[in-house]
């Protein structure tokens, strides 16, 4: 009965793009710190040693590693964590080049694609933050929507993808942010999975 009512596979006609990635609740500085830590150790380290040497709680180290892996900046064979080619490029890049690489990686994630697509469709490229949080709740009901939103904004700010004004409560793109995305080939984003 459960298999009939709640199928294991998506129903026909439901594109896999509607599945959004769960963002680990970590800051960009934690991810950058991990990459620089690995670079200083020849690009590879055991995950248990990372936790021991940094004095971080193991679960948080796992979350930081998962975030870096989502962005294709590290690889995780068995208990090892090693810099991926993109991670090597990132640690050797200038701050501006790091922002570009980070933005490129974010645009591979459906959650960021969805928010950007939604903002680009707005006449003034701005929307109330509450609306995005509402949509996060609908798309990921099991997640802490406030933590997802905070992580989304932090990561987007570092990549200069979009911004959040706490005073006005708006998520928005400034003209430079819009100009970077509009000419780009956005077909890979497809329809908006979230909004």
mmCIF file of C-alpha atoms in Angstrom:
data_model
loop_
_atom_site.group_PDB
_atom_site.id
_atom_site.type_symbol
_atom_site.label_atom_id
_atom_site.label_comp_id
_atom_site.label_asym_id
_atom_site.label_seq_id
_atom_site.Cartn_x
_atom_site.Cartn_y
_atom_site.Cartn_z
ATOM 1 C CA UNK A 1 0.000 0.000 0.000
ATOM 2 C CA UNK A 2 2.776 2.436 0.935
ATOM 3 C CA UNK A 3 4.553 1.704 -2.354
ATOM 4 C CA UNK A 4 1.347 2.498 -4.203
ATOM 5 C CA UNK A 5 0.541 5.662 -2.251
ATOM 6 C CA UNK A 6 4.131 6.950 -1.929
ATOM 7 C CA UNK A 7 6.111 5.673 -4.909
ATOM 8 C CA UNK A 8 9.873 5.170 -4.589
ATOM 9 C CA UNK A 9 10.480 6.843 -7.933
ATOM 10 C CA UNK A 10 9.191 10.244 -9.033
ATOM 11 C CA UNK A 11 5.896 10.172 -10.872
ATOM 12 C CA UNK A 12 6.120 10.417 -14.665
ATOM 13 C CA UNK A 13 6.349 14.017 -15.778
ATOM 14 C CA UNK A 14 8.074 15.195 -12.550
ATOM 15 C CA UNK A 15 11.505 16.408 -13.653
ATOM 16 C CA UNK A 16 14.456 15.543 -11.395
ATOM 17 C CA UNK A 17 15.353 19.269 -11.397
ATOM 18 C CA UNK A 18 12.568 19.804 -8.835
ATOM 19 C CA UNK A 19 14.812 18.123 -6.246
ATOM 20 C CA UNK A 20 16.850 20.779 -4.465
ATOM 21 C CA UNK A 21 20.163 20.254 -2.742
ATOM 22 C CA UNK A 22 20.286 20.553 1.039
ATOM 23 C CA UNK A 23 22.834 23.220 1.930
ATOM 24 C CA UNK A 24 25.095 22.404 4.869
ATOM 25 C CA UNK A 25 24.800 25.224 7.404
ATOM 26 C CA UNK A 26 28.371 26.501 7.109
ATOM 27 C CA UNK A 27 29.893 29.868 6.329
ATOM 28 C CA UNK A 28 31.956 30.664 3.268
ATOM 29 C CA UNK A 29 34.952 31.400 5.511
ATOM 30 C CA UNK A 30 34.786 27.827 6.848
ATOM 31 C CA UNK A 31 34.882 26.423 3.312
ATOM 32 C CA UNK A 32 37.724 28.744 2.298
ATOM 33 C CA UNK A 33 39.567 27.834 5.514
ATOM 34 C CA UNK A 34 39.276 24.133 4.684
ATOM 35 C CA UNK A 35 40.667 24.695 1.185
ATOM 36 C CA UNK A 36 43.607 26.718 2.502
ATOM 37 C CA UNK A 37 44.228 24.113 5.227
ATOM 38 C CA UNK A 38 44.365 21.353 2.594
ATOM 39 C CA UNK A 39 46.597 23.413 0.317
ATOM 40 C CA UNK A 40 49.095 23.920 3.166
ATOM 41 C CA UNK A 41 49.228 20.119 3.592
ATOM 42 C CA UNK A 42 49.891 19.203 -0.021
ATOM 43 C CA UNK A 43 46.225 19.131 -1.039
ATOM 44 C CA UNK A 44 45.177 16.062 0.966
ATOM 45 C CA UNK A 45 44.364 15.147 4.569
ATOM 46 C CA UNK A 46 42.465 12.563 6.619
ATOM 47 C CA UNK A 47 39.117 13.877 7.831
ATOM 48 C CA UNK A 48 39.768 12.736 11.411
ATOM 49 C CA UNK A 49 43.087 14.570 11.462
ATOM 50 C CA UNK A 50 41.381 17.726 10.151
ATOM 51 C CA UNK A 51 38.955 17.607 13.094
ATOM 52 C CA UNK A 52 41.713 16.907 15.608
ATOM 53 C CA UNK A 53 44.129 19.556 14.328
ATOM 54 C CA UNK A 54 41.531 22.296 13.965
ATOM 55 C CA UNK A 55 39.783 21.502 17.258
ATOM 56 C CA UNK A 56 36.423 21.568 15.480
ATOM 57 C CA UNK A 57 33.504 19.324 16.343
ATOM 58 C CA UNK A 58 33.542 16.345 13.964
ATOM 59 C CA UNK A 59 29.975 16.913 12.732
ATOM 60 C CA UNK A 60 30.841 20.488 11.774
ATOM 61 C CA UNK A 61 33.967 19.325 9.916
ATOM 62 C CA UNK A 62 31.782 16.869 7.983
ATOM 63 C CA UNK A 63 29.363 19.713 7.115
ATOM 64 C CA UNK A 64 32.204 21.943 5.864
ATOM 65 C CA UNK A 65 33.650 19.108 3.782
ATOM 66 C CA UNK A 66 30.196 18.346 2.353
ATOM 67 C CA UNK A 67 29.735 22.011 1.382
ATOM 68 C CA UNK A 68 33.115 22.075 -0.368
ATOM 69 C CA UNK A 69 32.263 18.803 -2.116
ATOM 70 C CA UNK A 70 28.885 20.168 -3.297
ATOM 71 C CA UNK A 71 30.777 23.028 -4.910
ATOM 72 C CA UNK A 72 33.199 20.565 -6.539
ATOM 73 C CA UNK A 73 36.134 22.089 -4.635
ATOM 74 C CA UNK A 74 37.169 18.862 -2.858
ATOM 75 C CA UNK A 75 36.872 15.130 -3.383
ATOM 76 C CA UNK A 76 36.349 12.634 -0.567
ATOM 77 C CA UNK A 77 37.823 9.206 -1.280
ATOM 78 C CA UNK A 78 37.208 7.001 1.797
ATOM 79 C CA UNK A 79 38.403 8.958 4.878
ATOM 80 C CA UNK A 80 40.474 11.409 2.847
ATOM 81 C CA UNK A 81 39.689 14.939 1.767
ATOM 82 C CA UNK A 82 41.629 16.252 -1.212
ATOM 83 C CA UNK A 83 41.542 19.406 -3.252
ATOM 84 C CA UNK A 84 39.775 18.960 -6.578
ATOM 85 C CA UNK A 85 41.254 20.771 -9.610
ATOM 86 C CA UNK A 86 38.744 23.611 -9.057
ATOM 87 C CA UNK A 87 39.833 23.776 -5.405
ATOM 88 C CA UNK A 88 43.477 24.117 -6.465
ATOM 89 C CA UNK A 89 42.518 26.962 -8.808
ATOM 90 C CA UNK A 90 40.499 28.592 -6.034
ATOM 91 C CA UNK A 91 43.294 28.706 -3.433
ATOM 92 C CA UNK A 92 45.720 30.192 -5.954
ATOM 93 C CA UNK A 93 43.266 32.809 -7.218
ATOM 94 C CA UNK A 94 42.953 36.465 -6.267
ATOM 95 C CA UNK A 95 39.919 37.518 -4.200
ATOM 96 C CA UNK A 96 38.060 38.659 -7.321
ATOM 97 C CA UNK A 97 38.873 35.412 -9.155
ATOM 98 C CA UNK A 98 37.718 33.455 -6.099
ATOM 99 C CA UNK A 99 34.378 35.259 -6.247
ATOM 100 C CA UNK A 100 34.006 34.349 -9.933
ATOM 101 C CA UNK A 101 34.834 30.680 -9.287
ATOM 102 C CA UNK A 102 32.465 30.582 -6.304
ATOM 103 C CA UNK A 103 29.660 32.149 -8.369
ATOM 104 C CA UNK A 104 30.214 29.612 -11.164
ATOM 105 C CA UNK A 105 29.968 26.769 -8.659
ATOM 106 C CA UNK A 106 26.793 28.192 -7.058
ATOM 107 C CA UNK A 107 25.111 28.397 -10.453
ATOM 108 C CA UNK A 108 25.510 24.619 -10.761
ATOM 109 C CA UNK A 109 23.176 24.171 -7.766
ATOM 110 C CA UNK A 110 19.441 24.142 -8.470
ATOM 111 C CA UNK A 111 18.562 26.187 -5.383
ATOM 112 C CA UNK A 112 20.710 29.113 -6.532
ATOM 113 C CA UNK A 113 19.543 28.717 -10.134
ATOM 114 C CA UNK A 114 15.939 28.933 -8.955
ATOM 115 C CA UNK A 115 16.419 32.056 -6.847
ATOM 116 C CA UNK A 116 18.401 33.791 -9.612
ATOM 117 C CA UNK A 117 15.796 32.885 -12.238
ATOM 118 C CA UNK A 118 13.064 34.251 -9.994
ATOM 119 C CA UNK A 119 14.928 37.520 -9.324
ATOM 120 C CA UNK A 120 15.678 37.990 -13.021
ATOM 121 C CA UNK A 121 11.957 37.683 -13.814
ATOM 122 C CA UNK A 122 11.037 40.520 -11.410
ATOM 123 C CA UNK A 123 10.750 44.009 -12.974
ATOM 124 C CA UNK A 124 13.114 45.537 -10.379
ATOM 125 C CA UNK A 125 15.062 42.293 -9.719
ATOM 126 C CA UNK A 126 13.958 42.324 -6.058
ATOM 127 C CA UNK A 127 11.584 40.273 -3.939
ATOM 128 C CA UNK A 128 10.572 40.107 -0.289
ATOM 129 C CA UNK A 129 12.776 37.690 1.671
ATOM 130 C CA UNK A 130 9.639 36.200 3.254
ATOM 131 C CA UNK A 131 8.523 34.996 -0.172
ATOM 132 C CA UNK A 132 11.775 33.108 -0.730
ATOM 133 C CA UNK A 133 11.570 31.628 2.781
ATOM 134 C CA UNK A 134 7.994 30.529 2.074
ATOM 135 C CA UNK A 135 9.129 28.761 -1.063
ATOM 136 C CA UNK A 136 12.001 27.107 0.821
ATOM 137 C CA UNK A 137 9.461 25.752 3.329
ATOM 138 C CA UNK A 138 7.357 24.312 0.504
ATOM 139 C CA UNK A 139 10.319 22.821 -1.357
ATOM 140 C CA UNK A 140 12.196 21.522 1.717
ATOM 141 C CA UNK A 141 9.689 21.113 4.569
ATOM 142 C CA UNK A 142 12.091 18.986 6.620
ATOM 143 C CA UNK A 143 14.771 21.698 6.691
ATOM 144 C CA UNK A 144 15.168 24.672 9.026
ATOM 145 C CA UNK A 145 14.115 27.322 6.503
ATOM 146 C CA UNK A 146 15.799 30.181 8.385
ATOM 147 C CA UNK A 147 19.154 28.361 8.373
ATOM 148 C CA UNK A 148 18.725 27.502 4.686
ATOM 149 C CA UNK A 149 17.952 31.142 3.918
ATOM 150 C CA UNK A 150 20.915 32.424 5.967
ATOM 151 C CA UNK A 151 23.281 29.996 4.235
ATOM 152 C CA UNK A 152 21.819 30.839 0.829
ATOM 153 C CA UNK A 153 22.411 34.563 1.407
ATOM 154 C CA UNK A 154 25.936 34.116 2.824
ATOM 155 C CA UNK A 155 27.055 31.969 -0.077
ATOM 156 C CA UNK A 156 25.416 34.270 -2.644
ATOM 157 C CA UNK A 157 27.044 37.371 -1.137
ATOM 158 C CA UNK A 158 30.510 35.844 -1.340
ATOM 159 C CA UNK A 159 29.968 35.054 -5.012
ATOM 160 C CA UNK A 160 28.349 38.464 -5.594
ATOM 161 C CA UNK A 161 25.377 36.615 -7.062
ATOM 162 C CA UNK A 162 22.576 38.445 -5.247
ATOM 163 C CA UNK A 163 22.181 40.443 -2.039
ATOM 164 C CA UNK A 164 19.919 40.744 0.976
ATOM 165 C CA UNK A 165 18.996 43.993 2.702
ATOM 166 C CA UNK A 166 17.941 43.257 6.299
ATOM 167 C CA UNK A 167 16.467 46.744 6.707
ATOM 168 C CA UNK A 168 14.069 46.497 3.758
ATOM 169 C CA UNK A 169 13.731 42.714 3.991
ATOM 170 C CA UNK A 170 14.432 42.316 0.276
ATOM 171 C CA UNK A 171 16.567 39.899 -1.692
ATOM 172 C CA UNK A 172 17.762 41.649 -4.831
ATOM 173 C CA UNK A 173 20.222 41.836 -7.694
ATOM 174 C CA UNK A 174 21.986 45.091 -8.434
ATOM 175 C CA UNK A 175 22.583 46.084 -12.088
ATOM 176 C CA UNK A 176 26.095 44.546 -12.137
ATOM 177 C CA UNK A 177 24.802 41.238 -10.787
ATOM 178 C CA UNK A 178 22.028 41.205 -13.389
ATOM 179 C CA UNK A 179 24.461 42.050 -16.205
ATOM 180 C CA UNK A 180 26.690 39.100 -15.287
ATOM 181 C CA UNK A 181 23.793 36.654 -15.629
ATOM 182 C CA UNK A 182 21.560 37.961 -18.400
ATOM 183 C CA UNK A 183 24.019 37.520 -21.305
ATOM 184 C CA UNK A 184 25.104 34.104 -20.039
ATOM 185 C CA UNK A 185 23.599 30.925 -21.433
ATOM 186 C CA UNK A 186 21.039 30.086 -18.745
ATOM 187 C CA UNK A 187 19.394 27.188 -20.555
ATOM 188 C CA UNK A 188 20.964 24.717 -18.123
ATOM 189 C CA UNK A 189 18.819 26.174 -15.343
ATOM 190 C CA UNK A 190 15.651 25.168 -17.187
ATOM 191 C CA UNK A 191 12.444 26.107 -15.425
ATOM 192 C CA UNK A 192 12.436 27.426 -11.924
ATOM 193 C CA UNK A 193 12.534 24.507 -9.522
ATOM 194 C CA UNK A 194 11.797 26.503 -6.400
ATOM 195 C CA UNK A 195 9.897 29.653 -7.281
#
